[in-house]
Amino acid sequence: MTNPVYSQASASIRACTECIIACQTCAAECLQEEMVGMMRECIRRCLDCVELCRLCISYEIRGSALLDNVMALCAQACERCAEECGAHEDQHCQHCAKACEQCAEICRASEMPID
């Protein structure tokens, strides 16, 4: 059953939520890698992305005047994460890269010009 609040959420809230799930899954999977040290940057970027997506959701829900600034930073974090995850062949990294790319695109489209 679909949550009625989620189904009425804006495209950016939905994209950020999907991105959080993909990034947390990716980071958790990367931590299970035998050569976890090689995935350090991937994990860092995923965690940055998770935190900024959470912040975006919170700021949007409460109508913060700083939302556009946070969305711009979130889009930047998503782009960086997509770049890193996209360089790895693992399915979880590829899924994460796609979710991050979509989130960045939606956050950029949702930004209002800052006066």
PDB file of C-alpha atoms in Angstrom, residues 32-92:
ATOM      1  CA  GLN A  32      30.955  -5.696   3.145  1.00  0.00           C
ATOM      2  CA  GLU A  33      33.561  -5.678   0.362  1.00  0.00           C
ATOM      3  CA  GLU A  34      36.711  -7.684   0.978  1.00  0.00           C
ATOM      4  CA  MET A  35      38.824  -4.701  -0.077  1.00  0.00           C
ATOM      5  CA  VAL A  36      36.741  -2.119   1.801  1.00  0.00           C
ATOM      6  CA  GLY A  37      39.602   0.378   1.726  1.00  0.00           C
ATOM      7  CA  MET A  38      39.197   0.692  -2.023  1.00  0.00           C
ATOM      8  CA  MET A  39      35.559   1.721  -1.483  1.00  0.00           C
ATOM      9  CA  ARG A  40      36.321   4.414   1.094  1.00  0.00           C
ATOM     10  CA  GLU A  41      35.590   7.350  -1.240  1.00  0.00           C
ATOM     11  CA  CYS A  42      32.401   5.712  -2.484  1.00  0.00           C
ATOM     12  CA  ILE A  43      31.179   5.292   1.086  1.00  0.00           C
ATOM     13  CA  ARG A  44      32.083   8.892   1.992  1.00  0.00           C
ATOM     14  CA  ARG A  45      30.232  10.311  -0.989  1.00  0.00           C
ATOM     15  CA  CYS A  46      27.202   8.125  -0.325  1.00  0.00           C
ATOM     16  CA  LEU A  47      27.042   9.317   3.285  1.00  0.00           C
ATOM     17  CA  ASP A  48      27.412  12.975   2.228  1.00  0.00           C
ATOM     18  CA  CYS A  49      24.560  12.459  -0.180  1.00  0.00           C
ATOM     19  CA  VAL A  50      22.346  10.817   2.445  1.00  0.00           C
ATOM     20  CA  GLU A  51      22.804  13.676   4.894  1.00  0.00           C
ATOM     21  CA  LEU A  52      22.140  16.393   2.326  1.00  0.00           C
ATOM     22  CA  CYS A  53      19.079  14.593   0.952  1.00  0.00           C
ATOM     23  CA  ARG A  54      17.702  14.363   4.491  1.00  0.00           C
ATOM     24  CA  LEU A  55      18.345  18.062   4.968  1.00  0.00           C
ATOM     25  CA  CYS A  56      16.574  18.869   1.689  1.00  0.00           C
ATOM     26  CA  ILE A  57      13.511  16.911   2.748  1.00  0.00           C
ATOM     27  CA  SER A  58      13.423  18.615   6.133  1.00  0.00           C
ATOM     28  CA  TYR A  59      13.869  22.105   4.681  1.00  0.00           C
ATOM     29  CA  GLU A  60      11.229  21.542   2.032  1.00  0.00           C
ATOM     30  CA  ILE A  61       8.667  20.157   4.464  1.00  0.00           C
ATOM     31  CA  ARG A  62       8.988  23.191   6.715  1.00  0.00           C
ATOM     32  CA  GLY A  63       9.312  25.701   3.889  1.00  0.00           C
ATOM     33  CA  SER A  64      12.738  27.021   4.828  1.00  0.00           C
ATOM     34  CA  ALA A  65      13.946  30.152   3.085  1.00  0.00           C
ATOM     35  CA  LEU A  66      17.293  28.386   2.696  1.00  0.00           C
ATOM     36  CA  LEU A  67      15.848  25.495   0.683  1.00  0.00           C
ATOM     37  CA  ASP A  68      17.337  26.637  -2.631  1.00  0.00           C
ATOM     38  CA  ASN A  69      20.817  26.804  -1.119  1.00  0.00           C
ATOM     39  CA  VAL A  70      20.441  23.323   0.363  1.00  0.00           C
ATOM     40  CA  MET A  71      19.079  21.955  -2.928  1.00  0.00           C
ATOM     41  CA  ALA A  72      22.075  23.334  -4.804  1.00  0.00           C
ATOM     42  CA  LEU A  73      24.449  21.698  -2.331  1.00  0.00           C
ATOM     43  CA  CYS A  74      22.452  18.461  -2.448  1.00  0.00           C
ATOM     44  CA  ALA A  75      22.634  18.420  -6.246  1.00  0.00           C
ATOM     45  CA  GLN A  76      26.395  18.886  -6.031  1.00  0.00           C
ATOM     46  CA  ALA A  77      26.735  16.012  -3.541  1.00  0.00           C
ATOM     47  CA  CYS A  78      24.530  13.794  -5.721  1.00  0.00           C
ATOM     48  CA  GLU A  79      26.616  14.575  -8.802  1.00  0.00           C
ATOM     49  CA  ARG A  80      29.836  13.730  -6.941  1.00  0.00           C
ATOM     50  CA  CYS A  81      28.338  10.499  -5.629  1.00  0.00           C
ATOM     51  CA  ALA A  82      27.036   9.513  -9.076  1.00  0.00           C
ATOM     52  CA  GLU A  83      30.482  10.105 -10.528  1.00  0.00           C
ATOM     53  CA  GLU A  84      32.167   7.880  -7.945  1.00  0.00           C
ATOM     54  CA  CYS A  85      29.551   5.121  -7.879  1.00  0.00           C
ATOM     55  CA  GLY A  86      29.292   5.119 -11.647  1.00  0.00           C
ATOM     56  CA  ALA A  87      32.967   4.176 -11.832  1.00  0.00           C
ATOM     57  CA  HIS A  88      32.292   0.878 -10.023  1.00  0.00           C
ATOM     58  CA  GLU A  89      30.775  -2.184 -11.695  1.00  0.00           C
ATOM     59  CA  ASP A  90      28.846  -3.450  -8.669  1.00  0.00           C
ATOM     60  CA  GLN A  91      25.090  -3.449  -9.196  1.00  0.00           C
ATOM     61  CA  HIS A  92      24.465  -1.500  -5.976  1.00  0.00           C
TER      62      HIS A  92
END
